C-alpha positions as a printed Julia matrix, in Angstrom:
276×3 Matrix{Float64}:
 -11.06   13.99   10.21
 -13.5    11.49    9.7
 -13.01    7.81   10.4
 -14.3     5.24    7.93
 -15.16    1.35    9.67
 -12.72   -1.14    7.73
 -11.99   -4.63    7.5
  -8.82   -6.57    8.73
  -5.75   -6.1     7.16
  -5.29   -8.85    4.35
  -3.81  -12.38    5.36
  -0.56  -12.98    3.31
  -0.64  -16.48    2.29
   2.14  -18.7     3.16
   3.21  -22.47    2.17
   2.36  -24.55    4.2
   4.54  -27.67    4.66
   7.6   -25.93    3.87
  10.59  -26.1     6.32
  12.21  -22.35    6.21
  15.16  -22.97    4.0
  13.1   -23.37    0.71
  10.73  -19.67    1.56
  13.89  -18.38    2.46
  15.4   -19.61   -1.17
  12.37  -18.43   -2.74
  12.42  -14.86   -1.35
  16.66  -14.33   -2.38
  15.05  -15.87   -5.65
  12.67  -12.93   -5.6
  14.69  -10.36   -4.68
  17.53  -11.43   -7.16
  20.49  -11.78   -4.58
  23.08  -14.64   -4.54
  23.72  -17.02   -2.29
  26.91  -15.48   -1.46
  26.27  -11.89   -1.73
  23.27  -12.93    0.95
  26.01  -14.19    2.91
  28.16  -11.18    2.57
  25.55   -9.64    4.01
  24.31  -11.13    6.37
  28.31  -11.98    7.56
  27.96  -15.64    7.02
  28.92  -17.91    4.01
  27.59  -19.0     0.96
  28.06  -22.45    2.33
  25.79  -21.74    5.05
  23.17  -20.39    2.97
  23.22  -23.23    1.04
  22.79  -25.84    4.01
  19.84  -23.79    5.32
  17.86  -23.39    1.89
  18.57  -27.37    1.66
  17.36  -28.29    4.97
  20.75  -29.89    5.98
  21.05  -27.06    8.75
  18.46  -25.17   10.96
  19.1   -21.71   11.51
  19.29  -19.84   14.38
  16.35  -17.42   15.55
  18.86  -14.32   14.76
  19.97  -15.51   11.31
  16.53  -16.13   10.46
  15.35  -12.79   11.37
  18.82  -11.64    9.74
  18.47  -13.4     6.6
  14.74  -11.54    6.53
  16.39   -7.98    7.05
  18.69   -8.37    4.41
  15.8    -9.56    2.04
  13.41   -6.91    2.93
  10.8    -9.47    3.87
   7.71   -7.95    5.3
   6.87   -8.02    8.89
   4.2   -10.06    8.7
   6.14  -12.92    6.47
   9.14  -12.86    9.17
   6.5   -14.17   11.8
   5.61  -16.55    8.85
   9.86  -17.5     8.29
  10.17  -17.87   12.36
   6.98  -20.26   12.45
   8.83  -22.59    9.61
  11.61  -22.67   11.81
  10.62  -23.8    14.53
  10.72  -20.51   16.47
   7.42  -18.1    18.09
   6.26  -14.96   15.86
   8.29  -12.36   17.01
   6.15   -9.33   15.92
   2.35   -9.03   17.57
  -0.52   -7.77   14.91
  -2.38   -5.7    17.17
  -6.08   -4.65   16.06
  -5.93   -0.97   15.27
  -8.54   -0.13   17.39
  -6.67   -1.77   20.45
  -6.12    0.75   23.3
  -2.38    0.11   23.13
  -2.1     1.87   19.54
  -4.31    4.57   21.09
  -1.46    7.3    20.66
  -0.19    6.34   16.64
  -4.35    6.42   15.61
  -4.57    9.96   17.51
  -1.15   11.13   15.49
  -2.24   10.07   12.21
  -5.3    11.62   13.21
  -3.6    14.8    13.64
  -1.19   14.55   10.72
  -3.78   14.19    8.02
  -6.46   17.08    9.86
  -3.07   18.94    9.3
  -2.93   18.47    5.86
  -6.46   19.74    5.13
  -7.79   21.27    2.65
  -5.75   18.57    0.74
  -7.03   15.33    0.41
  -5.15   12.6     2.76
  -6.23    9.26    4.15
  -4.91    6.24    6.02
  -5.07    2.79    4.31
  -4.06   -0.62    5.19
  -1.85   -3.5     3.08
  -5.48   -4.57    1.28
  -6.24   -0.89    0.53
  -9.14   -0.69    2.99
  -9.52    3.26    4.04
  -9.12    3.38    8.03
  -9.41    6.94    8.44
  -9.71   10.13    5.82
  -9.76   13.72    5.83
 -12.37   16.38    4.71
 -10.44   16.86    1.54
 -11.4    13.21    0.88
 -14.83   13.61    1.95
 -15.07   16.36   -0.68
 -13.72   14.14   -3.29
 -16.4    11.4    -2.49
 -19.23   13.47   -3.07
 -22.15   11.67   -5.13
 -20.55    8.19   -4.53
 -23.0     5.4    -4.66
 -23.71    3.86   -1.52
 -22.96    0.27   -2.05
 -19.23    1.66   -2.76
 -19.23    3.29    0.57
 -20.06    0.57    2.42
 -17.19   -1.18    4.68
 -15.07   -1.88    4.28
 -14.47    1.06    2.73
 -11.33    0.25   -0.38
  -9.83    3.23   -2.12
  -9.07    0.87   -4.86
 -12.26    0.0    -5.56
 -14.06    3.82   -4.69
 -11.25    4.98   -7.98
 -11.74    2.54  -10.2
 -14.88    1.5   -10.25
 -17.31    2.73  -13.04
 -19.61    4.16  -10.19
 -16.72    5.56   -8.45
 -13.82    8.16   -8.95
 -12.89    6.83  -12.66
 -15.63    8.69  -15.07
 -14.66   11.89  -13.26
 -10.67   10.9   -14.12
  -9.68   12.88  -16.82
  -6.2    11.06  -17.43
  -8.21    7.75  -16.67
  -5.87    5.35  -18.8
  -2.61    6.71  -17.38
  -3.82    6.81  -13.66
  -5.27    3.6   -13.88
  -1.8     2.26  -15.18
  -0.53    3.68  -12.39
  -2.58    2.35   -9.31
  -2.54   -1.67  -11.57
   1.43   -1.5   -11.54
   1.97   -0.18   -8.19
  -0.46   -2.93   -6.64
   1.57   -5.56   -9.17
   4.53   -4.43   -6.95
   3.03   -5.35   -3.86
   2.02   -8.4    -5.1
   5.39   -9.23   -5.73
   6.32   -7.7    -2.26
   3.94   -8.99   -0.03
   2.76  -12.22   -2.31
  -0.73  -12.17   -0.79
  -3.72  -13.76   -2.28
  -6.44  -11.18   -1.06
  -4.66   -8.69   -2.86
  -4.09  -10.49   -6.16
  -8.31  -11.19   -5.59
  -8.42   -7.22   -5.04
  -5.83   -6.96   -8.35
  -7.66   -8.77  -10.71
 -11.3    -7.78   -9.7
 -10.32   -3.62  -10.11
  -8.73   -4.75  -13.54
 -11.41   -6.0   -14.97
 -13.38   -3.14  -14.02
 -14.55   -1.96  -17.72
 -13.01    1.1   -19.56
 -15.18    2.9   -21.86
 -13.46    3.33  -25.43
 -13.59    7.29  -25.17
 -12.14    7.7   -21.91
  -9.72   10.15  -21.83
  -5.98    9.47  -22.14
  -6.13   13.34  -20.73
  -3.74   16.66  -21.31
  -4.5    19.43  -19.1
  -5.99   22.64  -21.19
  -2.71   24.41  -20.4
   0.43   22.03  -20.57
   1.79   22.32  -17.12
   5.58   20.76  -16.34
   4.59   18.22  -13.67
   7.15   16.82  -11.96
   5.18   13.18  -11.36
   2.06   12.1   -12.71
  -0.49   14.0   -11.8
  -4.58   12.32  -10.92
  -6.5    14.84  -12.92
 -10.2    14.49  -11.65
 -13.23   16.81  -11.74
 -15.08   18.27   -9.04
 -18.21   21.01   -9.88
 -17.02   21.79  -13.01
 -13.26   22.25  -12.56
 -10.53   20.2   -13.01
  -8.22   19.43  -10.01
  -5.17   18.09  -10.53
  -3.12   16.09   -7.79
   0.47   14.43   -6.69
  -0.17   11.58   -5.01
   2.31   10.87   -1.66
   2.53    7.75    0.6
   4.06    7.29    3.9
   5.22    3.9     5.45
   6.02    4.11    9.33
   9.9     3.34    9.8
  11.43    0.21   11.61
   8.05   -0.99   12.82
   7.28   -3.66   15.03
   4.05   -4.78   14.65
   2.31   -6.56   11.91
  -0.97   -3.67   11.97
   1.52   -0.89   11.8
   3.93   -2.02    9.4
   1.1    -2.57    6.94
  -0.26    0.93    7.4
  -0.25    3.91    4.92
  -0.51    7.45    4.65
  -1.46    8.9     1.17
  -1.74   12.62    0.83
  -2.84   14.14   -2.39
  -0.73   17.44   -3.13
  -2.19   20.24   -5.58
  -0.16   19.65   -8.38
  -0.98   23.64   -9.87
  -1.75   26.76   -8.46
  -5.42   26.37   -9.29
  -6.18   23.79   -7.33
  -4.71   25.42   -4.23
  -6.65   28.43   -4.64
  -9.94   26.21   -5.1
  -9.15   24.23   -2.34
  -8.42   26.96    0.52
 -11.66   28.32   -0.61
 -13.87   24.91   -0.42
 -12.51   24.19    2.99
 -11.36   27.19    4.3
């Protein structure tokens, strides 16, 4: 495993001015819940909902951090909910490279060595690569250098025309993909860096005859596959991403593992024998 220097994980951007109750209001808006099935819950009342979004009552350190649970409000925006409040951040960001997260950067050290020959790497909330594998490495070969430079953003290293994307034989539908799943964390995580990130990758130019790629031989994929060349052959991979459960900290709660899993038997067989 090789680690790759990044930046900071993105800022989400908060109002500022606002009391709790209207970000609260806005995030049940988001989210598409009621005021009273909130309440139902979050074993309170409608009523009480109401008063809080309306500033006529000031919630309690517990129902804010209950009302945020029920939501599925990021980590880091429940510090920003507590500070409205009136109430301290209750969940540190420590700096991955902090000596207290010593042991969870040595086990997702070990988890994605153990995934080799297969691609895997460890990204942050903005996309920035904090660590890779050799299978990644591999993958990288003949990138230009001003696209390796930190931080390093696997966003940017795919779909940039100097990147991954010329080598992307199913460049229209893989593109698609990676614009609609960062659109959903947009929506998640409403943070401005990474509608910056968003809009810079999608105007990142197309050319008219890239491919819209079938494999040679149909194959009955069971998700979409990133079909990308390498030497002369065509590997085709299943993208997989891992959160950390229940996490406490801003850093780790932000953090993901993506592994890329052979999606056919031939790119097994060319991978055990590339990195044996």
């Amino acid at each position: 495993m090789t680690s790759v220097p990044s930046g900071n994980a993105a800022p989400v951007t908060a109002a500022t001015g606002q009391g709790v109750g209207p970000l609260l209001r806005a995030w049940r808006e988001q989210r598409r819940v009621s005021q009273l099935e909130l309440a139902l819950r979050a074993d309170s009342s409608a009523r009480h909902i109401s008063f809080i979004e309306t500033g006529r009552s000031r919630p309690s350190e517990e129902m804010v951090l209950r009302l945020a649970e029920h939501l599925e409000v990021p980590v880091r925006e429940r510090n920003a909910l507590l500070l409205a409040a009136g109430y301290a951040p209750r969940y540190p960001e420590t700096p991955l490279d902090d000596p207290a997260l010593d042991a969870l950067r040595a086990g997702m050290e070990q988890l994605i060595q153990g995934y080799e020959p297969y691609p895997a790497l460890v990204v942050d909330a903005m996309y920035n690569v904090h660590a890779a594998n050799r299978g990644i490495l591999m993958l990288l070969d003949d990138i230009p250098e001003h696209l390796l430079q930190p931080p390093l953003n696997a966003m940017r290293l795919t779909l940039h025309p100097d990147g991954l994307a010329p080598r992307i034989r199913n460049l229209r539908e893989w593109r698609g993909h990676l614009l609609a799943q960062m659109q959903r964390q947009i929506a998640l995580h409403r943070s401005e860096p990474l509608r910056e990130l968003y809009e810079e990758v999608a105007a990142y130019p197309v050319p008219a005859d890239a491919p819209g790629a079938e494999p040679d031989e149909p194959v009955p994929y069971f998700a979409l596959p990133m079909q990308i060349e390498h030497e002369g052959r065509v590997l085709s991979f299943i993208s997989s991403i891992s959160t950390f459960n229940t996490p406490m900290d801003v850093t780790v709660a932000e953090l993901a593992i993506e592994t890329l899993l052979p999606a056919d038997p031939a790119t097994v067989k060319y991978l055990q024998s590339l990195l044996p």
